[in-house]
PDB file of C-alpha atoms and ligand atoms in Angstrom:
ATOM      1  CA  UNK A  88      -0.032   0.039   0.217  1.00  0.00           C
ATOM      2  CA  UNK A  89       1.016   3.654  -0.442  1.00  0.00           C
ATOM      3  CA  UNK A  90       0.240   7.107  -0.939  1.00  0.00           C
ATOM      4  CA  UNK A  91      -2.527   8.035  -3.918  1.00  0.00           C
ATOM      5  CA  UNK A  92      -2.168  10.312  -7.064  1.00  0.00           C
ATOM      6  CA  UNK A  93      -4.641  11.042 -10.052  1.00  0.00           C
ATOM      7  CA  UNK A  94      -3.383  11.255 -13.510  1.00  0.00           C
ATOM      8  CA  UNK A  95      -5.582  12.410 -17.006  1.00  0.00           C
ATOM      9  CA  UNK A  96      -4.406  11.165 -20.025  1.00  0.00           C
ATOM     10  CA  UNK A  97      -5.171  14.388 -21.942  1.00  0.00           C
ATOM     11  CA  UNK A  98      -7.055  14.355 -25.628  1.00  0.00           C
ATOM     12  CA  UNK A  99      -3.721  15.101 -27.352  1.00  0.00           C
ATOM     13  CA  UNK A 100      -2.363  11.477 -26.355  1.00  0.00           C
ATOM     14  CA  UNK A 101      -5.128   9.500 -26.490  1.00  0.00           C
ATOM     15  CA  UNK A 102      -6.084  11.217 -30.387  1.00  0.00           C
ATOM     16  CA  UNK A 103      -2.075   9.948 -31.278  1.00  0.00           C
ATOM     17  CA  UNK A 104      -2.704   6.703 -30.077  1.00  0.00           C
ATOM     18  CA  UNK A 105      -0.536   6.634 -27.153  1.00  0.00           C
ATOM     19  CA  UNK A 106      -2.804   5.668 -24.332  1.00  0.00           C
ATOM     20  CA  UNK A 107      -1.444   2.298 -23.901  1.00  0.00           C
ATOM     21  CA  UNK A 108       2.443   3.229 -24.504  1.00  0.00           C
ATOM     22  CA  UNK A 109       1.909   5.865 -21.244  1.00  0.00           C
ATOM     23  CA  UNK A 110      -0.026   3.699 -19.206  1.00  0.00           C
ATOM     24  CA  UNK A 111       2.974   0.628 -19.970  1.00  0.00           C
ATOM     25  CA  UNK A 112       4.975   3.109 -18.794  1.00  0.00           C
ATOM     26  CA  UNK A 113       3.287   4.071 -15.486  1.00  0.00           C
ATOM     27  CA  UNK A 114       2.783   0.598 -15.008  1.00  0.00           C
ATOM     28  CA  UNK A 115       6.997  -0.201 -15.531  1.00  0.00           C
ATOM     29  CA  UNK A 116       7.637   2.760 -13.180  1.00  0.00           C
ATOM     30  CA  UNK A 117       6.103   0.613 -10.469  1.00  0.00           C
ATOM     31  CA  UNK A 118       2.598   2.374  -9.852  1.00  0.00           C
ATOM     32  CA  UNK A 119      -0.347   0.321  -9.099  1.00  0.00           C
ATOM     33  CA  UNK A 120      -3.655   1.137 -11.488  1.00  0.00           C
ATOM     34  CA  UNK A 121      -6.189   1.652  -8.675  1.00  0.00           C
ATOM     35  CA  UNK A 122      -8.982   3.052 -10.684  1.00  0.00           C
ATOM     36  CA  UNK A 123      -9.239   3.743 -14.923  1.00  0.00           C
ATOM     37  CA  UNK A 124     -12.110   4.818 -17.211  1.00  0.00           C
ATOM     38  CA  UNK A 125     -11.925   7.180 -20.968  1.00  0.00           C
ATOM     39  CA  UNK A 126     -14.406   9.445 -20.825  1.00  0.00           C
ATOM     40  CA  UNK A 127     -15.416  12.580 -23.051  1.00  0.00           C
ATOM     41  CA  UNK A 128     -15.498  15.844 -20.687  1.00  0.00           C
ATOM     42  CA  UNK A 129     -18.042  18.471 -21.344  1.00  0.00           C
ATOM     43  CA  UNK A 130     -16.437  21.889 -21.336  1.00  0.00           C
ATOM     44  CA  UNK A 131     -18.517  22.607 -17.989  1.00  0.00           C
ATOM     45  CA  UNK A 132     -17.157  19.818 -16.167  1.00  0.00           C
ATOM     46  CA  UNK A 133     -13.737  20.421 -17.580  1.00  0.00           C
ATOM     47  CA  UNK A 134     -13.646  23.779 -16.586  1.00  0.00           C
ATOM     48  CA  UNK A 135     -15.142  22.611 -12.997  1.00  0.00           C
ATOM     49  CA  UNK A 136     -12.161  20.374 -12.695  1.00  0.00           C
ATOM     50  CA  UNK A 137      -9.940  23.158 -13.814  1.00  0.00           C
ATOM     51  CA  UNK A 138     -11.613  25.691 -11.450  1.00  0.00           C
ATOM     52  CA  UNK A 139      -8.454  26.579  -9.841  1.00  0.00           C
ATOM     53  CA  UNK A 140      -7.185  28.045 -13.161  1.00  0.00           C
ATOM     54  CA  UNK A 141     -10.184  30.186 -13.643  1.00  0.00           C
ATOM     55  CA  UNK A 142      -8.375  33.513 -13.587  1.00  0.00           C
ATOM     56  CA  UNK A 143      -5.287  32.291 -15.291  1.00  0.00           C
ATOM     57  CA  UNK A 144      -5.094  34.122 -19.274  1.00  0.00           C
ATOM     58  CA  UNK A 145      -5.321  30.279 -20.416  1.00  0.00           C
ATOM     59  CA  UNK A 146      -8.436  28.781 -19.042  1.00  0.00           C
ATOM     60  CA  UNK A 147     -10.446  29.146 -21.782  1.00  0.00           C
ATOM     61  CA  UNK A 148      -8.037  27.413 -24.189  1.00  0.00           C
ATOM     62  CA  UNK A 149      -7.441  24.854 -21.375  1.00  0.00           C
ATOM     63  CA  UNK A 150     -10.759  24.015 -20.702  1.00  0.00           C
ATOM     64  CA  UNK A 151     -11.409  23.786 -24.703  1.00  0.00           C
ATOM     65  CA  UNK A 152      -8.669  21.438 -25.137  1.00  0.00           C
ATOM     66  CA  UNK A 153      -9.688  19.217 -22.646  1.00  0.00           C
ATOM     67  CA  UNK A 154     -12.926  19.031 -23.808  1.00  0.00           C
ATOM     68  CA  UNK A 155     -11.457  17.883 -27.383  1.00  0.00           C
ATOM     69  CA  UNK A 156     -11.790  14.558 -27.273  1.00  0.00           C
ATOM     70  CA  UNK A 157     -11.519  11.596 -25.200  1.00  0.00           C
ATOM     71  CA  UNK A 158      -9.370  11.303 -22.050  1.00  0.00           C
ATOM     72  CA  UNK A 159      -8.333   8.564 -19.719  1.00  0.00           C
ATOM     73  CA  UNK A 160      -8.565   9.266 -16.333  1.00  0.00           C
ATOM     74  CA  UNK A 161      -6.958   7.425 -13.549  1.00  0.00           C
ATOM     75  CA  UNK A 162      -5.954   6.835  -9.696  1.00  0.00           C
ATOM     76  CA  UNK A 163      -2.830   5.233  -8.969  1.00  0.00           C
ATOM     77  CA  UNK A 164      -0.806   3.779  -5.852  1.00  0.00           C
ATOM     78  CA  UNK A 165       2.888   3.853  -5.322  1.00  0.00           C
ATOM     79  CA  UNK A 166       4.950   4.937  -1.984  1.00  0.00           C
ATOM     80  CA  UNK A 167       5.741   8.595  -2.140  1.00  0.00           C
ATOM     81  CA  UNK A 168       2.980   8.434  -5.601  1.00  0.00           C
ATOM     82  CA  UNK A 169       2.583  12.636  -5.783  1.00  0.00           C
ATOM     83  CA  UNK A 170       6.274  13.531  -6.296  1.00  0.00           C
ATOM     84  CA  UNK A 171       7.229  10.529  -7.809  1.00  0.00           C
ATOM     85  CA  UNK A 172       4.608  10.600 -10.687  1.00  0.00           C
ATOM     86  CA  UNK A 173       5.329  14.473 -11.555  1.00  0.00           C
ATOM     87  CA  UNK A 174       9.485  13.242 -11.820  1.00  0.00           C
ATOM     88  CA  UNK A 175       7.863  10.208 -14.440  1.00  0.00           C
ATOM     89  CA  UNK A 176       5.732  12.683 -16.390  1.00  0.00           C
ATOM     90  CA  UNK A 177       8.321  15.967 -16.283  1.00  0.00           C
ATOM     91  CA  UNK A 178       7.885  19.384 -16.482  1.00  0.00           C
ATOM     92  CA  UNK A 179       4.715  21.175 -17.329  1.00  0.00           C
ATOM     93  CA  UNK A 180       6.133  23.003 -20.362  1.00  0.00           C
ATOM     94  CA  UNK A 181       7.481  19.807 -22.685  1.00  0.00           C
ATOM     95  CA  UNK A 182      10.363  21.840 -23.843  1.00  0.00           C
ATOM     96  CA  UNK A 183      11.705  21.769 -20.235  1.00  0.00           C
ATOM     97  CA  UNK A 184      10.992  18.155 -19.552  1.00  0.00           C
ATOM     98  CA  UNK A 185      13.737  15.320 -19.049  1.00  0.00           C
ATOM     99  CA  UNK A 186      14.778  13.032 -21.680  1.00  0.00           C
ATOM    100  CA  UNK A 187      12.647   9.581 -20.995  1.00  0.00           C
ATOM    101  CA  UNK A 188       9.661  11.687 -19.171  1.00  0.00           C
ATOM    102  CA  UNK A 189       6.347  11.148 -20.543  1.00  0.00           C
ATOM    103  CA  UNK A 190       5.846  14.511 -21.484  1.00  0.00           C
ATOM    104  CA  UNK A 191       9.324  14.744 -23.559  1.00  0.00           C
ATOM    105  CA  UNK A 192       7.759  11.860 -25.344  1.00  0.00           C
ATOM    106  CA  UNK A 193       4.671  12.662 -26.016  1.00  0.00           C
ATOM    107  CA  UNK A 194       3.807  16.520 -25.856  1.00  0.00           C
ATOM    108  CA  UNK A 195       3.709  18.990 -28.301  1.00  0.00           C
ATOM    109  CA  UNK A 196       3.202  22.128 -26.147  1.00  0.00           C
ATOM    110  CA  UNK A 197       2.630  23.859 -22.272  1.00  0.00           C
ATOM    111  CA  UNK A 198      -1.045  23.653 -23.436  1.00  0.00           C
ATOM    112  CA  UNK A 199      -0.950  20.060 -25.326  1.00  0.00           C
ATOM    113  CA  UNK A 200       1.217  18.130 -22.537  1.00  0.00           C
ATOM    114  CA  UNK A 201      -0.348  15.001 -22.902  1.00  0.00           C
ATOM    115  CA  UNK A 202      -0.936  14.066 -19.216  1.00  0.00           C
ATOM    116  CA  UNK A 203      -1.940  15.622 -15.825  1.00  0.00           C
ATOM    117  CA  UNK A 204      -0.421  14.974 -12.323  1.00  0.00           C
ATOM    118  CA  UNK A 205      -1.732  15.633  -9.043  1.00  0.00           C
ATOM    119  CA  UNK A 206       0.285  18.808  -7.152  1.00  0.00           C
ATOM    120  CA  UNK A 207      -0.123  17.521  -3.684  1.00  0.00           C
ATOM    121  CA  UNK A 208      -1.469  14.262  -1.673  1.00  0.00           C
ATOM    122  CA  UNK A 209      -4.821  16.301  -1.006  1.00  0.00           C
ATOM    123  CA  UNK A 210      -5.685  17.394  -4.161  1.00  0.00           C
ATOM    124  CA  UNK A 211      -4.890  13.792  -5.391  1.00  0.00           C
ATOM    125  CA  UNK A 212      -8.060  12.486  -3.464  1.00  0.00           C
ATOM    126  CA  UNK A 213     -10.008  15.622  -4.216  1.00  0.00           C
ATOM    127  CA  UNK A 214      -9.213  14.669  -7.904  1.00  0.00           C
ATOM    128  CA  UNK A 215      -9.684  11.124  -8.170  1.00  0.00           C
ATOM    129  CA  UNK A 216     -13.206  11.703  -6.638  1.00  0.00           C
ATOM    130  CA  UNK A 217     -14.035  14.317  -9.160  1.00  0.00           C
ATOM    131  CA  UNK A 218     -13.759  11.483 -11.456  1.00  0.00           C
ATOM    132  CA  UNK A 219     -14.573   8.602  -9.606  1.00  0.00           C
ATOM    133  CA  UNK A 220     -17.230   7.273  -7.111  1.00  0.00           C
ATOM    134  CA  UNK A 221     -16.482   5.251  -4.342  1.00  0.00           C
ATOM    135  CA  UNK A 222     -17.676   1.667  -5.811  1.00  0.00           C
ATOM    136  CA  UNK A 223     -14.749   2.498  -9.040  1.00  0.00           C
ATOM    137  CA  UNK A 224     -11.888   3.115  -6.215  1.00  0.00           C
ATOM    138  CA  UNK A 225      -9.705  -0.089  -5.231  1.00  0.00           C
TER     139      UNK A 225
HETATM  140  P1  CMP B  75      -1.583  20.416 -15.833  1.00  0.00           P
HETATM  141  O1  CMP B  75      -0.927  19.830 -14.862  1.00  0.00           O
HETATM  142  O2  CMP B  75      -3.023  19.619 -16.304  1.00  0.00           O
HETATM  143  O3  CMP B  75      -2.249  22.047 -15.044  1.00  0.00           O
HETATM  144  C1  CMP B  75      -2.841  22.667 -15.240  1.00  0.00           C
HETATM  145  C2  CMP B  75      -2.410  22.615 -17.116  1.00  0.00           C
HETATM  146  O4  CMP B  75      -2.903  24.322 -17.598  1.00  0.00           O
HETATM  147  C3  CMP B  75      -1.076  22.523 -17.317  1.00  0.00           C
HETATM  148  O5  CMP B  75      -1.170  21.247 -17.190  1.00  0.00           O
HETATM  149  C4  CMP B  75      -0.976  23.191 -18.614  1.00  0.00           C
HETATM  150  O6  CMP B  75      -1.925  22.245 -19.307  1.00  0.00           O
HETATM  151  C5  CMP B  75      -1.913  23.976 -18.764  1.00  0.00           C
HETATM  152  N1  CMP B  75      -1.165  24.918 -19.117  1.00  0.00           N
HETATM  153  C6  CMP B  75      -0.223  26.014 -18.072  1.00  0.00           C
HETATM  154  N2  CMP B  75       0.178  27.069 -18.669  1.00  0.00           N
HETATM  155  C7  CMP B  75      -0.260  26.871 -19.541  1.00  0.00           C
HETATM  156  C8  CMP B  75      -0.125  28.025 -20.816  1.00  0.00           C
HETATM  157  N3  CMP B  75       0.793  28.879 -20.672  1.00  0.00           N
HETATM  158  N4  CMP B  75      -0.478  27.900 -21.596  1.00  0.00           N
HETATM  159  C9  CMP B  75      -1.301  26.983 -22.022  1.00  0.00           C
HETATM  160  N5  CMP B  75      -1.590  25.861 -21.101  1.00  0.00           N
HETATM  161  C10 CMP B  75      -0.819  26.136 -19.715  1.00  0.00           C
END
């Protein structure tokens, strides 16, 4: 048993067919999948999920992008999950992401950056509960 984090494989990555490779890389890095689903977010739901960024100049672009196609949401479990997952995915801007990280491998830009990862243990729980009810979390 470890800590939980939450991830979204974003529409750019699902569109380009990277879902399987990204999930395999997550598994290889030692994360257990505790919840998993593919869905298409409405603009309203995407806006709610990213409400913390409401005042940022990129908010409407972010909401439009996140509701532009299917995403894969997952809760992941591992010791030190939040920090280790952020290391695995790399910097928000793929131009600054380390070699071998998911964003370096699959992301095109800061807006279309392939994956989301929670930034704290408390946000991981909030974000996981946003997508999954209790019967869907293992
Ligand atoms: P994510 O980790 O999902 O959390 C918020 C997202 O906002 C972030 O990934 C980026 O995709 C997006 N974002 C952050 N900064 C910018 C920016 N300057 N322009 C467009 N999108 C951004």
